[in-house]
Amino acid sequence: MSLSLENITFEINTKTRDTAFFIHDGTNGLEYMMDCTFREGAYDGCEITPYLCINSIETTAVTKEELVGISFSIHSIEEADEREDSFYVFEHEPLEQYHLQILEIKNEKARIHCRGTAIVDGYANPYVTKNFEIDCWLPIITNVSDWHKFNL
């Protein structure tokens, strides 16, 4: 499972606490958020370690199994910036847009699919964007004791 950034593949790094699918109780149901760290690889003449951060998303789901099939989208940089969702290539930058869906939950892991457009150079004028797609299994973390299930 991996990240495709303009047809360059980066494998997910599951040997860190920086890669997880977090679930916690919210106001009207469960909330989830996710962090994905990818293994270092070559991109645009540099070695990079991409990272995606999607902050808390509210749902009406009561159990983690009810999260399957739920999707979430943002449609502008302003939405991503307000939520503090970011994609790291050379710097942390907001995303231009993305669509995230929870495909499966089993064996204490969540399968996530996320497709969108990331800002890869926010200093350029105009800024530079690239399309990305992520399909990966993330460890589900509901409390601090869950880390030991994944030897982290």
GROMACS .gro file of C-alpha atoms in nm:
model
  152
    1MET     CA    1   0.000   0.000   0.000
    2SER     CA    2   0.138   0.334  -0.095
    3LEU     CA    3   0.129   0.694  -0.209
    4SER     CA    4   0.142   0.782  -0.576
    5LEU     CA    5   0.261   1.140  -0.630
    6GLU     CA    6   0.254   1.217  -1.002
    7ASN     CA    7   0.330   0.850  -1.080
    8ILE     CA    8   0.615   0.824  -0.830
    9THR     CA    9   0.544   0.563  -0.564
   10PHE     CA   10   0.629   0.599  -0.194
   11GLU     CA   11   0.569   0.305   0.039
   12ILE     CA   12   0.391   0.370   0.367
   13ASN     CA   13   0.605   0.365   0.681
   14THR     CA   14   0.421   0.161   0.946
   15LYS     CA   15   0.721   0.147   1.182
   16THR     CA   16   0.642   0.486   1.335
   17ARG     CA   17   0.375   0.644   1.552
   18ASP     CA   18   0.345   0.907   1.278
   19THR     CA   19   0.129   0.666   1.076
   20ALA     CA   20  -0.211   0.591   1.228
   21PHE     CA   21  -0.589   0.616   1.202
   22PHE     CA   22  -0.714   0.772   1.525
   23ILE     CA   23  -1.071   0.723   1.649
   24HIS     CA   24  -1.221   0.901   1.949
   25ASP     CA   25  -1.562   0.995   2.088
   26GLY     CA   26  -1.705   1.318   1.954
   27THR     CA   27  -2.013   1.529   2.021
   28ASN     CA   28  -2.260   1.334   1.803
   29GLY     CA   29  -2.067   1.016   1.733
   30LEU     CA   30  -1.715   0.903   1.658
   31GLU     CA   31  -1.451   1.135   1.518
   32TYR     CA   32  -1.149   1.020   1.323
   33MET     CA   33  -0.824   1.167   1.201
   34MET     CA   34  -0.519   1.024   1.030
   35ASP     CA   35  -0.149   1.069   0.980
   36CYS     CA   36   0.046   0.893   0.703
   37THR     CA   37   0.423   0.896   0.684
   38PHE     CA   38   0.588   0.746   0.378
   39ARG     CA   39   0.936   0.606   0.328
   40GLU     CA   40   1.203   0.830   0.185
   41GLY     CA   41   1.234   0.838  -0.191
   42ALA     CA   42   1.355   1.046  -0.483
   43TYR     CA   43   1.130   1.325  -0.609
   44ASP     CA   44   1.220   1.618  -0.834
   45GLY     CA   45   1.592   1.561  -0.779
   46CYS     CA   46   1.566   1.547  -0.398
   47GLU     CA   47   1.519   1.280  -0.134
   48ILE     CA   48   1.189   1.345   0.043
   49THR     CA   49   0.975   1.179   0.310
   50PRO     CA   50   0.613   1.269   0.229
   51TYR     CA   51   0.361   1.308   0.510
   52LEU     CA   52  -0.017   1.361   0.508
   53CYS     CA   53  -0.210   1.498   0.807
   54ILE     CA   54  -0.591   1.496   0.806
   55ASN     CA   55  -0.733   1.644   1.126
   56SER     CA   56  -1.048   1.548   1.313
   57ILE     CA   57  -1.359   1.462   1.108
   58GLU     CA   58  -1.694   1.434   1.289
   59THR     CA   59  -1.936   1.151   1.211
   60THR     CA   60  -2.259   1.011   1.349
   61ALA     CA   61  -2.114   0.659   1.359
   62VAL     CA   62  -2.138   0.487   1.696
   63THR     CA   63  -1.900   0.195   1.627
   64LYS     CA   64  -1.581   0.183   1.428
   65GLU     CA   65  -1.743  -0.065   1.188
   66GLU     CA   66  -2.001   0.203   1.100
   67LEU     CA   67  -1.717   0.419   0.967
   68VAL     CA   68  -1.675   0.189   0.665
   69GLY     CA   69  -1.796   0.366   0.353
   70ILE     CA   70  -1.788   0.713   0.508
   71SER     CA   71  -1.620   0.974   0.292
   72PHE     CA   72  -1.505   1.331   0.344
   73SER     CA   73  -1.392   1.599   0.099
   74ILE     CA   74  -1.253   1.948   0.098
   75HIS     CA   75  -1.272   2.165  -0.211
   76SER     CA   76  -1.038   2.458  -0.146
   77ILE     CA   77  -0.709   2.562   0.006
   78GLU     CA   78  -0.906   2.777   0.250
   79GLU     CA   79  -1.098   2.472   0.380
   80ALA     CA   80  -0.776   2.272   0.423
   81ASP     CA   81  -0.603   2.567   0.588
   82GLU     CA   82  -0.893   2.624   0.829
   83ARG     CA   83  -0.889   2.255   0.924
   84GLU     CA   84  -0.507   2.257   0.933
   85ASP     CA   85  -0.493   1.955   0.701
   86SER     CA   86  -0.154   1.944   0.533
   87PHE     CA   87   0.068   1.753   0.295
   88TYR     CA   88   0.446   1.760   0.337
   89VAL     CA   89   0.679   1.732   0.042
   90PHE     CA   90   0.934   2.012   0.094
   91GLU     CA   91   0.729   2.207   0.352
   92HIS     CA   92   0.392   2.157   0.521
   93GLU     CA   93   0.135   2.305   0.284
   94PRO     CA   94  -0.245   2.297   0.281
   95LEU     CA   95  -0.408   2.076   0.021
   96GLU     CA   96  -0.586   2.228  -0.276
   97GLN     CA   97  -0.856   1.960  -0.257
   98TYR     CA   98  -0.900   1.596  -0.157
   99HIS     CA   99  -1.154   1.316  -0.119
  100LEU     CA  100  -1.101   1.062   0.159
  101GLN     CA  101  -1.293   0.736   0.201
  102ILE     CA  102  -1.276   0.458   0.459
  103LEU     CA  103  -1.289   0.137   0.254
  104GLU     CA  104  -1.254  -0.136   0.517
  105ILE     CA  105  -1.191  -0.195   0.885
  106LYS     CA  106  -1.054  -0.529   0.999
  107ASN     CA  107  -0.784  -0.673   1.224
  108GLU     CA  108  -0.753  -0.341   1.411
  109LYS     CA  109  -0.662  -0.159   1.088
  110ALA     CA  110  -0.846   0.079   0.857
  111ARG     CA  111  -0.805   0.077   0.480
  112ILE     CA  112  -0.807   0.434   0.353
  113HIS     CA  113  -0.828   0.574   0.002
  114CYS     CA  114  -0.744   0.941  -0.048
  115ARG     CA  115  -0.709   1.125  -0.378
  116GLY     CA  116  -0.646   1.493  -0.430
  117THR     CA  117  -0.422   1.779  -0.526
  118ALA     CA  118  -0.136   1.883  -0.300
  119ILE     CA  119   0.071   2.200  -0.303
  120VAL     CA  120   0.429   2.082  -0.344
  121ASP     CA  121   0.592   2.427  -0.372
  122GLY     CA  122   0.411   2.705  -0.191
  123TYR     CA  123   0.697   2.951  -0.246
  124ALA     CA  124   0.667   2.946  -0.625
  125ASN     CA  125   0.452   3.210  -0.791
  126PRO     CA  126   0.213   3.066  -0.882
  127TYR     CA  127   0.241   2.782  -0.634
  128VAL     CA  128   0.301   2.433  -0.778
  129THR     CA  129   0.049   2.151  -0.732
  130LYS     CA  130   0.062   1.779  -0.803
  131ASN     CA  131  -0.202   1.510  -0.796
  132PHE     CA  132  -0.171   1.231  -0.540
  133GLU     CA  133  -0.345   0.908  -0.451
  134ILE     CA  134  -0.311   0.702  -0.134
  135ASP     CA  135  -0.440   0.351  -0.074
  136CYS     CA  136  -0.318   0.209   0.255
  137TRP     CA  137  -0.394   0.016   0.572
  138LEU     CA  138  -0.342   0.218   0.891
  139PRO     CA  139  -0.330   0.092   1.249
  140ILE     CA  140  -0.639   0.202   1.444
  141ILE     CA  141  -0.553   0.389   1.763
  142THR     CA  142  -0.831   0.462   2.013
  143ASN     CA  143  -0.612   0.514   2.320
  144VAL     CA  144  -0.245   0.516   2.415
  145SER     CA  145  -0.241   0.146   2.505
  146ASP     CA  146  -0.326   0.052   2.144
  147TRP     CA  147   0.028   0.130   2.027
  148HIS     CA  148   0.162  -0.192   2.181
  149LYS     CA  149  -0.061  -0.399   1.947
  150PHE     CA  150   0.156  -0.273   1.662
  151ASN     CA  151   0.489  -0.293   1.851
  152LEU     CA  152   0.517   0.085   1.858
   0.00000   0.00000   0.00000
